[in-house]
CSV table of C-alpha atoms and ligand atoms in Angstrom, one decimal:
chain,number,residue,atom,x,y,z
A,1,MET,CA,-4.1,25.2,-2.4
A,2,PRO,CA,-5.8,27.5,0.0
A,3,LYS,CA,-5.8,31.1,-0.5
A,4,LYS,CA,-5.8,32.3,2.9
A,5,LYS,CA,-2.8,32.1,5.2
A,6,ILE,CA,-3.0,29.4,7.4
A,7,ARG,CA,-1.9,30.0,11.2
A,8,ASN,CA,-1.4,26.1,12.6
A,9,ARG,CA,-1.9,26.7,16.2
A,10,CYS,CA,-3.4,23.4,16.8
A,11,ILE,CA,-3.1,20.1,14.5
A,12,GLY,CA,-5.1,17.0,14.1
A,13,ILE,CA,-3.0,13.5,13.2
A,14,LEU,CA,-5.1,10.6,12.6
A,15,THR,CA,-3.7,7.0,10.9
A,16,ALA,CA,-6.3,5.5,8.0
A,17,GLY,CA,-6.5,2.6,5.9
A,18,GLY,CA,-4.5,-0.7,6.5
A,19,ASP,CA,-1.7,-0.3,9.8
A,20,CYS,CA,1.9,-0.5,9.0
A,21,PRO,CA,5.1,-0.8,11.0
A,22,GLY,CA,6.5,2.8,11.6
A,23,LEU,CA,2.9,4.6,11.6
A,24,ASN,CA,3.8,5.3,15.7
A,25,ALA,CA,7.4,6.5,14.7
A,26,ALA,CA,5.3,9.1,12.6
A,27,ILE,CA,3.1,9.7,15.2
A,28,ARG,CA,5.8,11.0,17.7
A,29,ALA,CA,8.0,12.7,15.3
A,30,VAL,CA,5.1,15.1,14.0
A,31,THR,CA,3.8,15.4,17.8
A,32,LYS,CA,7.5,15.8,19.4
A,33,ALA,CA,8.7,18.7,16.5
A,34,ALA,CA,4.9,20.4,16.4
A,35,ILE,CA,5.1,21.1,20.6
A,36,ALA,CA,8.5,21.5,20.9
A,37,SER,CA,9.6,23.4,17.8
A,38,TYR,CA,6.6,25.5,16.6
A,39,GLY,CA,4.4,25.4,19.9
A,40,MET,CA,1.2,23.8,18.8
A,41,LYS,CA,-1.4,21.7,20.0
A,42,VAL,CA,-1.7,18.3,18.7
A,43,ILE,CA,-4.7,16.4,19.5
A,44,GLY,CA,-5.0,12.4,18.2
A,45,VAL,CA,-8.2,11.3,16.2
A,46,TYR,CA,-8.7,7.4,17.0
A,47,ASP,CA,-9.9,5.4,14.3
A,48,GLY,CA,-9.3,7.3,11.2
A,49,PHE,CA,-11.9,9.4,9.5
A,50,ARG,CA,-14.5,7.7,12.0
A,51,GLY,CA,-13.0,8.8,14.8
A,52,LEU,CA,-13.5,12.4,13.4
A,53,VAL,CA,-16.9,12.2,12.3
A,54,GLU,CA,-17.4,10.3,15.7
A,55,ASN,CA,-15.9,12.7,18.0
A,56,ARG,CA,-13.3,10.7,19.2
A,57,THR,CA,-10.1,12.0,20.3
A,58,THR,CA,-7.2,12.7,22.8
A,59,ALA,CA,-4.6,15.3,23.6
A,60,LEU,CA,-0.9,14.2,22.2
A,61,ASP,CA,1.9,15.5,24.0
A,62,ASN,CA,5.2,14.2,25.0
A,63,PRO,CA,4.3,11.6,27.3
A,64,ALA,CA,1.7,10.3,25.1
A,65,VAL,CA,4.0,9.7,22.4
A,66,SER,CA,7.1,8.4,25.1
A,67,GLY,CA,8.1,4.7,24.2
A,68,ILE,CA,6.3,4.2,20.9
A,69,LEU,CA,9.0,4.8,18.3
A,70,THR,CA,9.9,1.1,18.2
A,71,VAL,CA,6.2,-0.1,18.8
A,72,GLY,CA,4.2,-1.4,15.6
A,73,GLY,CA,0.6,-0.9,14.5
A,74,THR,CA,-0.9,2.8,15.7
A,75,ILE,CA,-1.7,3.8,19.1
A,76,LEU,CA,-4.7,5.9,17.6
A,77,GLY,CA,-6.4,2.6,15.4
A,78,THR,CA,-6.9,2.9,12.3
A,79,SER,CA,-10.0,2.2,10.1
A,80,ARG,CA,-10.9,1.7,6.0
A,81,ASP,CA,-14.0,4.4,6.5
A,82,LYS,CA,-14.4,7.1,4.1
A,83,PRO,CA,-15.6,10.4,5.0
A,84,HIS,CA,-18.3,10.4,1.9
A,85,LYS,CA,-19.4,6.9,2.5
A,86,MET,CA,-19.4,5.9,6.1
A,87,GLN,CA,-21.6,3.0,7.4
A,88,MET,CA,-23.4,4.7,10.0
A,89,GLY,CA,-26.0,2.1,11.9
A,90,ASP,CA,-27.7,0.2,8.8
A,91,ARG,CA,-27.2,3.3,6.6
A,92,VAL,CA,-24.3,4.7,4.4
A,93,MET,CA,-24.2,8.3,4.6
A,94,ASP,CA,-21.7,11.2,3.5
A,95,MET,CA,-20.1,12.1,6.7
A,96,THR,CA,-17.9,14.6,4.9
A,97,SER,CA,-19.7,18.0,6.5
A,98,THR,CA,-19.8,16.3,10.2
A,99,ALA,CA,-15.8,15.5,9.7
A,100,VAL,CA,-15.3,19.1,8.9
A,101,GLU,CA,-17.5,20.8,11.5
A,102,ASN,CA,-16.5,18.5,14.2
A,103,ALA,CA,-12.5,19.7,13.3
A,104,ALA,CA,-13.5,23.2,13.7
A,105,LYS,CA,-15.3,23.0,16.8
A,106,LEU,CA,-12.2,21.1,18.5
A,107,GLY,CA,-10.4,24.1,17.1
A,108,ILE,CA,-8.1,22.3,14.7
A,109,ASP,CA,-6.3,24.4,12.0
A,110,SER,CA,-5.0,21.6,10.1
A,111,LEU,CA,-5.3,17.6,10.0
A,112,VAL,CA,-2.2,15.7,9.7
A,113,CYS,CA,-3.5,12.4,7.8
A,114,LEU,CA,-1.3,9.4,7.8
A,115,GLY,CA,-2.0,6.9,5.0
A,116,GLY,CA,-1.7,5.0,1.6
A,117,GLY,CA,-4.1,5.7,-1.5
A,118,GLY,CA,-7.4,5.7,-0.3
A,119,THR,CA,-6.6,8.1,2.6
A,120,GLN,CA,-4.9,10.6,-0.3
A,121,LYS,CA,-8.0,10.6,-1.9
A,122,ASN,CA,-10.3,11.1,1.5
A,123,ALA,CA,-7.8,13.8,2.4
A,124,LEU,CA,-8.0,15.5,-0.7
A,125,ALA,CA,-12.2,15.6,-0.5
A,126,LEU,CA,-12.1,16.8,3.3
A,127,GLN,CA,-9.5,19.8,1.8
A,128,GLU,CA,-12.1,20.5,-0.6
A,129,ALA,CA,-14.5,20.6,1.7
A,130,GLY,CA,-12.8,23.1,3.7
A,131,LEU,CA,-10.4,21.2,6.2
A,132,ASN,CA,-6.6,21.7,5.9
A,133,VAL,CA,-5.0,18.6,5.1
A,134,LEU,CA,-1.3,17.5,5.1
A,135,THR,CA,-0.4,13.7,4.4
A,136,LEU,CA,2.3,11.3,5.0
A,137,PRO,CA,2.6,8.7,2.4
A,138,LYS,CA,2.0,5.2,4.7
A,139,THR,CA,1.8,1.8,3.1
A,140,ILE,CA,3.7,-1.6,2.8
A,141,ASP,CA,2.7,-1.5,-1.0
A,142,ASN,CA,5.0,1.2,-1.8
A,143,ASP,CA,2.4,2.4,-4.5
A,144,VAL,CA,1.5,5.8,-3.4
A,145,ALA,CA,2.1,8.3,-6.3
A,146,GLU,CA,4.7,11.0,-6.0
A,147,THR,CA,7.3,9.7,-3.9
A,148,ASP,CA,10.1,7.8,-4.2
A,149,ILE,CA,8.8,5.7,-1.1
A,150,SER,CA,6.4,5.2,1.3
A,151,PHE,CA,7.3,4.2,4.8
A,152,GLY,CA,6.7,0.3,6.1
A,153,PHE,CA,7.5,-0.4,3.0
A,154,ASP,CA,11.3,-1.2,4.4
A,155,THR,CA,9.7,-3.6,7.3
A,156,ALA,CA,7.2,-5.7,4.7
A,157,LEU,CA,10.5,-5.9,2.2
A,158,THR,CA,12.7,-7.1,5.2
A,159,ILE,CA,10.1,-9.4,6.4
A,160,ALA,CA,9.4,-11.2,3.2
A,161,THR,CA,12.6,-11.6,2.4
A,162,GLU,CA,13.5,-13.2,6.1
A,163,ALA,CA,10.5,-15.6,5.2
A,164,ILE,CA,12.0,-16.3,1.5
A,165,ASP,CA,15.4,-17.0,2.9
A,166,ARG,CA,13.6,-19.4,5.2
A,167,LEU,CA,11.7,-21.0,2.6
A,168,HIS,CA,14.8,-21.7,0.6
A,169,THR,CA,16.3,-24.3,3.4
A,170,THR,CA,12.9,-26.4,3.5
A,171,ALA,CA,12.6,-26.5,-0.2
A,172,THR,CA,16.1,-27.7,-0.7
A,173,SER,CA,15.6,-30.4,1.6
A,174,HIS,CA,12.8,-32.1,0.5
A,175,ASN,CA,13.1,-31.1,-3.3
A,176,ARG,CA,10.0,-29.0,-3.3
A,177,LEU,CA,8.6,-26.3,-5.4
A,178,ILE,CA,7.1,-23.5,-2.9
A,179,VAL,CA,4.9,-20.7,-3.7
A,180,CYS,CA,5.2,-17.8,-1.2
A,181,GLU,CA,2.5,-15.0,-1.8
A,182,VAL,CA,2.8,-11.9,-0.9
A,183,MET,CA,1.0,-8.2,-0.3
A,184,GLY,CA,1.2,-5.2,-2.4
A,185,HIS,CA,-2.3,-5.0,-3.4
A,186,ASN,CA,-2.2,-3.9,-7.1
A,187,ALA,CA,1.7,-3.1,-7.3
A,188,GLY,CA,4.6,-5.8,-7.4
A,189,TRP,CA,6.6,-3.7,-5.3
A,190,LEU,CA,7.1,-5.9,-2.5
A,191,ALA,CA,6.9,-9.4,-4.1
A,192,LEU,CA,9.7,-8.0,-6.7
A,193,GLY,CA,11.9,-6.4,-4.1
A,194,ALA,CA,12.0,-9.4,-1.8
A,195,GLY,CA,12.1,-12.0,-4.5
A,196,ILE,CA,15.0,-10.5,-5.4
A,197,ALA,CA,16.8,-9.8,-1.9
A,198,GLY,CA,15.5,-13.2,-1.0
A,199,GLY,CA,17.0,-14.8,-4.2
A,200,ALA,CA,13.7,-16.3,-5.8
A,201,ASP,CA,13.8,-18.5,-9.1
A,202,ALA,CA,10.8,-16.5,-10.5
A,203,ILE,CA,8.8,-13.7,-9.1
A,204,LEU,CA,5.4,-12.6,-10.5
A,205,ILE,CA,4.0,-9.2,-10.3
A,206,PRO,CA,0.6,-7.7,-11.4
A,207,GLU,CA,2.5,-5.7,-14.1
A,208,ILE,CA,3.7,-8.3,-15.6
A,209,PRO,CA,0.9,-10.7,-16.9
A,210,TYR,CA,2.5,-14.6,-16.4
A,211,ASP,CA,2.8,-17.0,-18.6
A,212,LEU,CA,2.6,-20.5,-16.7
A,213,SER,CA,4.6,-22.6,-19.1
A,214,MET,CA,7.3,-20.1,-19.3
A,215,VAL,CA,7.4,-20.5,-15.5
A,216,ALA,CA,7.3,-24.7,-16.1
A,217,GLU,CA,9.7,-24.1,-18.4
A,218,HIS,CA,12.1,-22.1,-16.5
A,219,LEU,CA,11.9,-24.8,-13.6
A,220,PHE,CA,12.5,-27.3,-15.9
A,221,GLU,CA,16.0,-25.8,-16.9
A,222,ARG,CA,16.9,-25.6,-13.1
A,223,ARG,CA,16.1,-29.4,-12.6
A,224,ARG,CA,18.6,-29.4,-15.8
A,225,HIS,CA,20.9,-28.0,-14.1
A,226,GLY,CA,20.8,-30.2,-11.0
A,227,LYS,CA,18.4,-27.6,-8.9
A,228,ARG,CA,15.6,-29.9,-8.0
A,229,PHE,CA,13.7,-27.7,-5.5
A,230,SER,CA,12.7,-24.0,-6.4
A,231,ILE,CA,11.3,-20.4,-4.9
A,232,ILE,CA,8.2,-18.5,-6.5
A,233,VAL,CA,7.3,-15.6,-5.1
A,234,VAL,CA,3.7,-14.4,-6.4
A,235,ALA,CA,2.3,-10.9,-5.6
A,236,GLU,CA,-1.5,-11.0,-4.5
A,237,GLY,CA,-2.7,-8.9,-7.4
A,238,ALA,CA,-0.5,-11.1,-9.8
A,239,ARG,CA,-2.4,-12.3,-12.7
A,240,SER,CA,-2.0,-14.6,-16.2
A,241,LYS,CA,-1.7,-13.8,-19.7
A,242,ALA,CA,-5.1,-15.7,-20.1
A,243,GLU,CA,-6.7,-14.1,-17.4
A,244,VAL,CA,-5.8,-10.6,-18.3
A,245,GLU,CA,-7.1,-11.2,-21.5
A,246,ALA,CA,-10.0,-12.8,-20.0
A,247,ALA,CA,-10.7,-9.9,-18.1
A,248,ALA,CA,-10.7,-7.0,-20.6
A,249,ALA,CA,-12.9,-9.5,-23.2
A,250,ALA,CA,-15.4,-9.0,-20.1
A,251,ARG,CA,-14.8,-5.0,-20.2
A,252,GLU,CA,-15.4,-5.2,-23.3
A,253,LYS,CA,-18.7,-6.8,-23.2
A,254,ASN,CA,-20.2,-5.3,-19.8
A,255,GLY,CA,-18.4,-2.0,-19.5
A,256,LYS,CA,-15.4,-0.8,-17.7
A,257,ASP,CA,-15.1,-2.8,-15.3
A,258,GLY,CA,-15.7,-6.1,-16.5
A,259,LYS,CA,-18.9,-6.6,-13.6
A,260,LYS,CA,-22.6,-5.9,-14.0
A,261,LYS,CA,-23.0,-1.9,-13.8
A,262,ARG,CA,-23.0,-0.4,-10.2
A,263,LYS,CA,-23.6,3.4,-8.8
A,264,LYS,CA,-20.9,5.7,-9.9
A,265,ASP,CA,-18.8,7.1,-7.0
A,266,PRO,CA,-17.6,10.6,-7.9
A,267,GLN,CA,-14.5,10.1,-6.1
A,268,GLU,CA,-13.8,6.9,-8.0
A,269,GLU,CA,-13.5,8.7,-11.5
A,270,PRO,CA,-10.1,7.9,-13.2
A,271,ARG,CA,-8.1,10.5,-14.1
A,272,PRO,CA,-5.0,9.8,-17.2
A,273,GLY,CA,-2.1,9.0,-15.3
A,274,ASP,CA,1.4,8.8,-16.9
A,275,PRO,CA,2.0,5.1,-17.6
A,276,GLU,CA,5.7,5.9,-18.7
A,277,ARG,CA,6.8,6.7,-14.7
A,278,GLY,CA,4.6,3.6,-13.4
A,279,VAL,CA,1.7,6.2,-12.5
A,280,VAL,CA,-1.6,4.1,-13.2
A,281,PRO,CA,-4.9,5.7,-12.2
A,282,MET,CA,-6.2,3.8,-9.1
A,283,GLY,CA,-8.9,1.3,-10.3
A,284,PRO,CA,-12.4,1.4,-8.5
A,285,ALA,CA,-12.8,-0.1,-5.1
A,286,GLU,CA,-13.3,-3.5,-5.3
A,287,GLU,CA,-16.4,-4.7,-4.6
A,288,PRO,CA,-16.2,-8.0,-1.5
A,289,PRO,CA,-16.8,-10.8,-4.2
A,290,VAL,CA,-19.5,-13.0,-3.3
A,291,PHE,CA,-19.1,-16.6,-3.0
A,292,GLN,CA,-15.2,-16.0,-1.8
A,293,LEU,CA,-15.0,-18.9,0.9
A,294,VAL,CA,-15.0,-21.2,-2.3
A,295,GLN,CA,-12.5,-19.8,-4.7
A,296,GLU,CA,-8.9,-21.4,-4.6
A,297,PRO,CA,-6.8,-19.2,-3.5
A,298,MET,CA,-4.3,-18.1,-6.1
A,299,ALA,CA,-1.4,-18.5,-4.7
A,300,SER,CA,-2.5,-22.8,-4.0
A,301,ARG,CA,-4.1,-22.8,-7.8
A,302,LEU,CA,-0.4,-21.7,-9.0
A,303,ALA,CA,1.3,-24.0,-6.8
A,304,ARG,CA,-1.4,-27.0,-8.2
A,305,GLN,CA,-1.1,-26.2,-11.8
A,306,LEU,CA,2.9,-25.9,-11.1
A,307,GLN,CA,3.0,-29.2,-9.5
A,308,GLN,CA,0.7,-30.8,-12.5
A,309,LEU,CA,3.2,-29.3,-15.0
A,310,THR,CA,6.4,-30.1,-13.5
A,311,GLY,CA,5.6,-33.4,-11.6
A,312,THR,CA,7.8,-31.9,-8.7
A,313,GLU,CA,5.8,-31.6,-5.1
A,314,ALA,CA,4.9,-27.9,-4.2
A,315,ARG,CA,3.7,-26.3,-0.9
A,316,VAL,CA,2.2,-22.9,-0.4
A,317,THR,CA,2.8,-19.8,1.9
A,318,SER,CA,1.0,-17.0,2.3
A,319,LEU,CA,3.0,-14.5,4.0
A,320,GLY,CA,-0.3,-12.3,5.0
A,321,HIS,CA,-0.5,-9.8,8.1
A,322,VAL,CA,2.6,-11.1,9.3
A,323,GLN,CA,4.0,-8.7,6.8
A,324,ARG,CA,2.1,-5.6,8.4
A,325,GLY,CA,3.0,-6.8,12.3
A,326,GLY,CA,5.8,-5.8,14.5
A,327,GLY,CA,8.3,-3.0,14.6
A,328,PRO,CA,9.5,-1.1,11.8
A,329,THR,CA,13.1,-1.5,10.8
A,330,ALA,CA,15.6,1.4,11.5
A,331,ALA,CA,15.0,2.5,8.0
A,332,ASP,CA,11.5,3.1,8.5
A,333,ARG,CA,12.3,4.8,11.7
A,334,LEU,CA,14.2,7.0,10.2
A,335,LEU,CA,12.3,7.9,7.4
A,336,CYS,CA,9.2,8.3,9.9
A,337,THR,CA,11.2,10.7,11.9
A,338,ARG,CA,12.1,13.0,8.8
A,339,LEU,CA,8.6,12.8,7.5
A,340,GLY,CA,7.0,13.4,10.5
A,341,THR,CA,9.3,16.5,11.5
A,342,ARG,CA,9.0,17.4,8.2
A,343,ALA,CA,5.4,17.7,8.3
A,344,ALA,CA,5.7,19.9,11.7
A,345,GLN,CA,7.7,22.6,9.7
A,346,LEU,CA,5.8,22.4,6.8
A,347,LEU,CA,2.8,23.1,9.3
A,348,SER,CA,4.7,26.0,10.8
A,349,GLU,CA,4.9,27.4,7.5
A,350,GLY,CA,0.9,27.0,6.3
A,351,VAL,CA,1.5,24.6,4.1
A,352,ALA,CA,-2.0,22.5,3.4
A,353,SER,CA,-3.4,20.1,0.7
A,354,ALA,CA,-0.2,18.5,-0.1
A,355,MET,CA,2.0,15.1,0.9
A,356,VAL,CA,5.2,15.0,1.9
A,357,ALA,CA,6.9,12.7,-0.7
A,358,VAL,CA,10.1,11.6,-0.2
A,359,ARG,CA,12.5,12.9,-3.1
A,360,GLY,CA,16.2,11.4,-2.8
A,361,ASP,CA,17.5,13.4,0.3
A,362,ARG,CA,14.9,15.6,0.8
A,363,CYS,CA,11.2,15.1,1.7
A,364,GLU,CA,9.4,17.9,-0.2
A,365,PRO,CA,5.5,19.1,-0.4
A,366,VAL,CA,3.4,17.7,-3.3
A,367,PRO,CA,0.1,19.0,-4.6
A,368,LEU,CA,-2.5,16.4,-2.8
A,369,GLU,CA,-4.4,16.2,-6.6
A,370,ASP,CA,-1.0,14.9,-8.2
A,371,VAL,CA,-1.3,11.7,-5.5
A,372,ALA,CA,-5.0,11.5,-5.0
A,373,GLY,CA,-6.7,8.8,-7.2
A,374,PHE,CA,-3.1,7.6,-8.9
A,375,ASN,CA,-1.4,4.1,-8.2
A,376,LYS,CA,2.6,4.1,-8.4
A,377,VAL,CA,2.8,0.8,-10.0
A,378,VAL,CA,6.4,-0.8,-11.6
A,379,PRO,CA,7.6,0.7,-14.6
A,380,SER,CA,8.6,-1.3,-17.3
A,381,ASP,CA,11.8,0.0,-17.5
A,382,HIS,CA,12.3,-0.2,-13.6
A,383,PRO,CA,15.7,-1.1,-12.5
A,384,TRP,CA,15.1,-3.6,-10.4
A,385,LEU,CA,13.1,-5.9,-13.3
A,386,ALA,CA,16.6,-5.6,-15.6
A,387,ALA,CA,18.6,-6.5,-12.3
A,388,ALA,CA,16.3,-9.6,-11.8
A,389,ARG,CA,16.3,-10.7,-15.8
A,390,GLN,CA,20.4,-10.4,-15.4
A,391,VAL,CA,20.1,-12.4,-12.2
A,392,GLU,CA,18.2,-15.1,-14.6
A,393,THR,CA,15.1,-15.2,-12.5
A,394,CYS,CA,12.2,-16.1,-14.4
A,395,LEU,CA,9.2,-13.0,-14.3
A,396,GLY,CA,6.9,-15.1,-16.2
A,397,GLU,CA,7.6,-13.6,-19.6
B,401,LIG,O1,-2.3,-1.9,2.0
B,401,LIG,C1,-1.7,-2.5,2.6
B,401,LIG,C2,-2.3,-4.4,2.6
B,401,LIG,O2,-1.4,-5.0,3.5
B,401,LIG,C3,-2.5,-4.8,0.9
B,401,LIG,O3,-1.1,-5.3,0.5
B,401,LIG,C4,-3.5,-5.8,1.2
B,401,LIG,O4,-3.8,-6.3,-0.1
B,401,LIG,C5,-4.4,-5.1,1.7
B,401,LIG,O5,-3.8,-3.9,2.7
B,401,LIG,C6,-5.1,-6.2,3.2
B,401,LIG,O6,-6.0,-5.6,4.0
B,401,LIG,P1,-6.6,-5.8,5.1
B,401,LIG,O7,-6.1,-5.6,6.0
B,401,LIG,O8,-7.9,-4.9,5.2
B,401,LIG,O9,-7.1,-7.3,4.7
């Protein structure tokens, strides 16, 4: 935490990482409360951390945020650029000090960063370089550590559930298997939540490496009970037991990430997590796979294998960015308004180097060091897993 008492007369706000429904609702809440309740000036920064480095900003006031509560995306734009490793023309450069200096020149006392896991790490790096930051947890993946929930998740959950409902009617009519791939990065929250809510017959998540023969056996069992269709919800990060074992063997052979050595990024150093609570160190940022276009997409491969094993015709639906599009649900609008207004209040009290986390009914600041570098995955004793098993959903175990 910073030693000097911060007097926030002017704040900056940016949205970074993948967009999600609710970002505008949060921008509106921070802006309106900061101006009306605490007399602050608010500056919007375009396109995430890149906008700060390139000095692209806009004044935010009540007219600027009027009418955006219900609108998806972000009026400020977003990017996945990191200040410490930014593509500048044909070079990758550390632009951290430029970002900090630009904020100072703009008169920004604290910067509010709306983002997921990567953004929390980048925000902490800026804090350590001398810029006060306060963050809000945003992501459809719901994998930000130390918060009960992130905004954007409820909307994506609603969209994915509705899609699974729709897949049910067509799967039933044709007696087909439908494999539905949902996002979620390395966490299974979205697949598990939407799978349970949509009554999926099997749900495969990264936290539980799956055994394909168990999934096939479950589908046979359904058929023995007269059910000739099945919906299999698979998280984009799900892996079979065989793949997990192969990756572990490769790690053993080639080093930590199982790939050929690459230059280490100091921000990517893993710290110990708390797997009991579902808090695990974030993995290294993924290198873009070479030959990605010739690989068979995971959900397609799964559908092909299940079709072969069960003799039932299979189809694939990948929900993709539909899950991040459109306006936020009522629950997300409410959450963003609670988080955003609480952020403004905390800024008025001079709180920095913290993320505003959802803890039960309350929104509380938690130290950024406890968030940055960690992922919240589904813990093995989570009640959603127990509930799924009790309604006879196959988890591939
Ligand atoms: O983190 C949100 C998310 O939608 C993940 O679920 C997904 O893996 C990723 O972003 C997709 O990123 P992009 O929009 O850059 O393709």
